[in-house]
Amino acid sequence: MPTPSMEDYLERIYKLIDEKGYARVSDIAEGLEVHPSSVTKMIQKLDKDNYLIYEKYRGLVLTNKGKKMGKRLVDRHQLLESFLEIIGVQEENIYRDVEGIEHHLSWDSITCIETLVEYFRVDSTRLEELKAIRSQMENE
């Protein structure tokens, strides 16, 4: 199982490859706000753990294991953003809050949150009811 730090790198690499078709050390470093040397060390670790294949000066390619985990991490991130938006967290706080909680929830909790998000998406009146309750509580 990848560590939270490994998850951050896999998520970033997956997103870069999805958006640009490739992921360079400099792009990963910029996105994660770390030094390129830190990226190289982590890439070597991810290579050793079979999440990617890395050839010095030639770039990297995600393995099937890496693609599967990367997609899962990106989906988790998007789900948590949706969840926080649904429950009324202010937009300027959502990204930071997701970054703060995403590594601390079990996959069981993620599945339960996914069910709850779907519950609100299926019937828009449920979301309106939730907003009304929240508004009522704020006014008390």
mmCIF file of C-alpha atoms in Angstrom:
data_model
loop_
_atom_site.group_PDB
_atom_site.id
_atom_site.type_symbol
_atom_site.label_atom_id
_atom_site.label_comp_id
_atom_site.label_asym_id
_atom_site.label_seq_id
_atom_site.Cartn_x
_atom_site.Cartn_y
_atom_site.Cartn_z
ATOM 1 C CA MET A 1 0.000 0.000 0.000
ATOM 2 C CA PRO A 2 1.436 3.389 -0.945
ATOM 3 C CA THR A 3 2.233 5.970 1.714
ATOM 4 C CA PRO A 4 0.402 9.344 1.681
ATOM 5 C CA SER A 5 3.448 10.901 0.025
ATOM 6 C CA MET A 6 3.533 8.191 -2.630
ATOM 7 C CA GLU A 7 -0.182 8.762 -3.204
ATOM 8 C CA ASP A 8 0.405 12.478 -3.809
ATOM 9 C CA TYR A 9 3.048 11.693 -6.410
ATOM 10 C CA LEU A 10 0.974 9.003 -8.128
ATOM 11 C CA GLU A 11 -2.045 11.296 -8.248
ATOM 12 C CA ARG A 12 0.011 14.134 -9.721
ATOM 13 C CA ILE A 13 1.758 11.885 -12.256
ATOM 14 C CA TYR A 14 -1.536 10.337 -13.333
ATOM 15 C CA LYS A 15 -3.119 13.778 -13.809
ATOM 16 C CA LEU A 16 -0.137 15.093 -15.779
ATOM 17 C CA ILE A 17 -0.119 12.099 -18.113
ATOM 18 C CA ASP A 18 -3.884 12.380 -18.540
ATOM 19 C CA GLU A 19 -3.674 16.119 -19.318
ATOM 20 C CA LYS A 20 -0.407 16.355 -21.277
ATOM 21 C CA GLY A 21 0.409 12.822 -22.323
ATOM 22 C CA TYR A 22 3.603 12.813 -20.241
ATOM 23 C CA ALA A 23 4.956 13.724 -16.818
ATOM 24 C CA ARG A 24 8.346 15.387 -16.410
ATOM 25 C CA VAL A 25 10.255 15.676 -13.161
ATOM 26 C CA SER A 26 10.058 19.471 -13.373
ATOM 27 C CA ASP A 27 6.250 19.386 -13.845
ATOM 28 C CA ILE A 28 5.802 17.027 -10.903
ATOM 29 C CA ALA A 29 8.083 19.161 -8.706
ATOM 30 C CA GLU A 30 6.194 22.322 -9.629
ATOM 31 C CA GLY A 31 2.786 20.745 -9.022
ATOM 32 C CA LEU A 32 3.748 19.335 -5.629
ATOM 33 C CA GLU A 33 5.955 22.295 -4.674
ATOM 34 C CA VAL A 34 9.002 20.119 -3.985
ATOM 35 C CA HIS A 35 12.569 20.009 -5.276
ATOM 36 C CA PRO A 36 13.291 18.000 -8.421
ATOM 37 C CA SER A 37 15.744 15.848 -6.435
ATOM 38 C CA SER A 38 12.856 14.806 -4.150
ATOM 39 C CA VAL A 39 10.803 13.878 -7.201
ATOM 40 C CA THR A 40 13.635 11.746 -8.580
ATOM 41 C CA LYS A 41 13.957 9.869 -5.294
ATOM 42 C CA MET A 42 10.233 9.202 -5.135
ATOM 43 C CA ILE A 43 10.090 8.147 -8.790
ATOM 44 C CA GLN A 44 12.839 5.618 -8.089
ATOM 45 C CA LYS A 45 10.825 4.298 -5.131
ATOM 46 C CA LEU A 46 7.651 4.088 -7.220
ATOM 47 C CA ASP A 47 9.634 2.277 -9.909
ATOM 48 C CA LYS A 48 10.921 -0.210 -7.337
ATOM 49 C CA ASP A 49 7.343 -0.800 -6.112
ATOM 50 C CA ASN A 50 6.151 -1.371 -9.717
ATOM 51 C CA TYR A 51 3.891 1.668 -9.973
ATOM 52 C CA LEU A 52 5.887 3.050 -12.880
ATOM 53 C CA ILE A 53 8.856 2.411 -15.107
ATOM 54 C CA TYR A 54 11.510 5.104 -14.993
ATOM 55 C CA GLU A 55 14.448 5.496 -17.327
ATOM 56 C CA LYS A 56 16.830 8.289 -16.488
ATOM 57 C CA TYR A 57 16.650 11.117 -19.059
ATOM 58 C CA ARG A 58 13.902 9.270 -20.964
ATOM 59 C CA GLY A 59 10.926 9.816 -18.705
ATOM 60 C CA LEU A 60 8.466 7.554 -16.999
ATOM 61 C CA VAL A 61 5.493 5.389 -17.811
ATOM 62 C CA LEU A 62 2.857 4.218 -15.358
ATOM 63 C CA THR A 63 2.418 0.469 -15.105
ATOM 64 C CA ASN A 64 -1.095 -0.994 -15.006
ATOM 65 C CA LYS A 65 -0.777 -1.017 -11.208
ATOM 66 C CA GLY A 66 0.237 2.664 -11.273
ATOM 67 C CA LYS A 67 -2.565 3.638 -13.657
ATOM 68 C CA LYS A 68 -5.153 1.843 -11.543
ATOM 69 C CA MET A 69 -3.928 3.458 -8.323
ATOM 70 C CA GLY A 70 -3.542 6.891 -9.960
ATOM 71 C CA LYS A 71 -7.100 6.808 -11.285
ATOM 72 C CA ARG A 72 -8.391 5.657 -7.914
ATOM 73 C CA LEU A 73 -6.596 8.551 -6.180
ATOM 74 C CA VAL A 74 -7.834 11.147 -8.673
ATOM 75 C CA ASP A 75 -11.378 9.786 -8.332
ATOM 76 C CA ARG A 76 -11.093 9.917 -4.526
ATOM 77 C CA HIS A 77 -9.952 13.539 -4.697
ATOM 78 C CA GLN A 78 -12.836 14.520 -6.991
ATOM 79 C CA LEU A 79 -15.340 12.655 -4.817
ATOM 80 C CA LEU A 80 -14.183 14.465 -1.686
ATOM 81 C CA GLU A 81 -14.380 17.815 -3.493
ATOM 82 C CA SER A 82 -17.959 16.989 -4.507
ATOM 83 C CA PHE A 83 -18.819 15.901 -0.981
ATOM 84 C CA LEU A 84 -17.479 19.079 0.601
ATOM 85 C CA GLU A 85 -19.280 21.173 -2.000
ATOM 86 C CA ILE A 86 -22.571 19.340 -1.322
ATOM 87 C CA ILE A 87 -22.359 19.846 2.424
ATOM 88 C CA GLY A 88 -21.748 23.547 1.924
ATOM 89 C CA VAL A 89 -18.021 24.063 2.508
ATOM 90 C CA GLN A 90 -16.941 27.396 1.060
ATOM 91 C CA GLU A 91 -15.286 26.963 -2.336
ATOM 92 C CA GLU A 92 -12.031 28.648 -1.303
ATOM 93 C CA ASN A 93 -11.567 26.016 1.442
ATOM 94 C CA ILE A 94 -12.399 22.865 -0.504
ATOM 95 C CA TYR A 95 -9.023 22.073 -2.113
ATOM 96 C CA ARG A 96 -7.063 22.634 1.088
ATOM 97 C CA ASP A 97 -9.549 20.616 3.120
ATOM 98 C CA VAL A 98 -9.454 17.701 0.670
ATOM 99 C CA GLU A 99 -5.658 17.714 0.806
ATOM 100 C CA GLY A 100 -5.909 17.611 4.583
ATOM 101 C CA ILE A 101 -8.310 14.681 4.850
ATOM 102 C CA GLU A 102 -7.871 12.475 1.800
ATOM 103 C CA HIS A 103 -5.028 10.385 3.238
ATOM 104 C CA HIS A 104 -6.744 9.894 6.583
ATOM 105 C CA LEU A 105 -9.933 8.206 5.436
ATOM 106 C CA SER A 106 -10.293 4.472 4.929
ATOM 107 C CA TRP A 107 -11.522 3.189 1.589
ATOM 108 C CA ASP A 108 -14.638 2.057 3.477
ATOM 109 C CA SER A 109 -15.289 5.685 4.488
ATOM 110 C CA ILE A 110 -14.682 6.786 0.884
ATOM 111 C CA THR A 111 -17.274 4.259 -0.315
ATOM 112 C CA CYS A 112 -19.806 5.539 2.244
ATOM 113 C CA ILE A 113 -19.175 9.138 1.168
ATOM 114 C CA GLU A 114 -19.607 8.081 -2.451
ATOM 115 C CA THR A 115 -23.001 6.589 -1.581
ATOM 116 C CA LEU A 116 -24.031 9.788 0.196
ATOM 117 C CA VAL A 117 -22.933 11.991 -2.710
ATOM 118 C CA GLU A 118 -24.919 9.792 -5.096
ATOM 119 C CA TYR A 119 -27.938 10.030 -2.765
ATOM 120 C CA PHE A 120 -27.932 13.813 -3.162
ATOM 121 C CA ARG A 121 -27.205 13.734 -6.910
ATOM 122 C CA VAL A 122 -30.081 11.378 -7.728
ATOM 123 C CA ASP A 123 -32.738 13.711 -6.335
ATOM 124 C CA SER A 124 -32.069 17.451 -6.358
ATOM 125 C CA THR A 125 -34.827 18.072 -3.793
ATOM 126 C CA ARG A 126 -32.661 16.285 -1.217
ATOM 127 C CA LEU A 127 -29.874 18.794 -1.798
ATOM 128 C CA GLU A 128 -32.340 21.671 -1.476
ATOM 129 C CA GLU A 129 -33.571 20.209 1.823
ATOM 130 C CA LEU A 130 -29.992 19.937 3.081
ATOM 131 C CA LYS A 131 -29.311 23.567 2.129
ATOM 132 C CA ALA A 132 -32.492 24.665 3.902
ATOM 133 C CA ILE A 133 -31.495 22.825 7.081
ATOM 134 C CA ARG A 134 -28.022 24.331 6.954
ATOM 135 C CA SER A 135 -29.425 27.819 6.429
ATOM 136 C CA GLN A 136 -31.837 27.343 9.300
ATOM 137 C CA MET A 137 -29.013 26.236 11.613
ATOM 138 C CA GLU A 138 -26.874 29.232 10.633
ATOM 139 C CA ASN A 139 -29.727 31.577 11.476
ATOM 140 C CA GLU A 140 -30.314 30.141 14.945
#
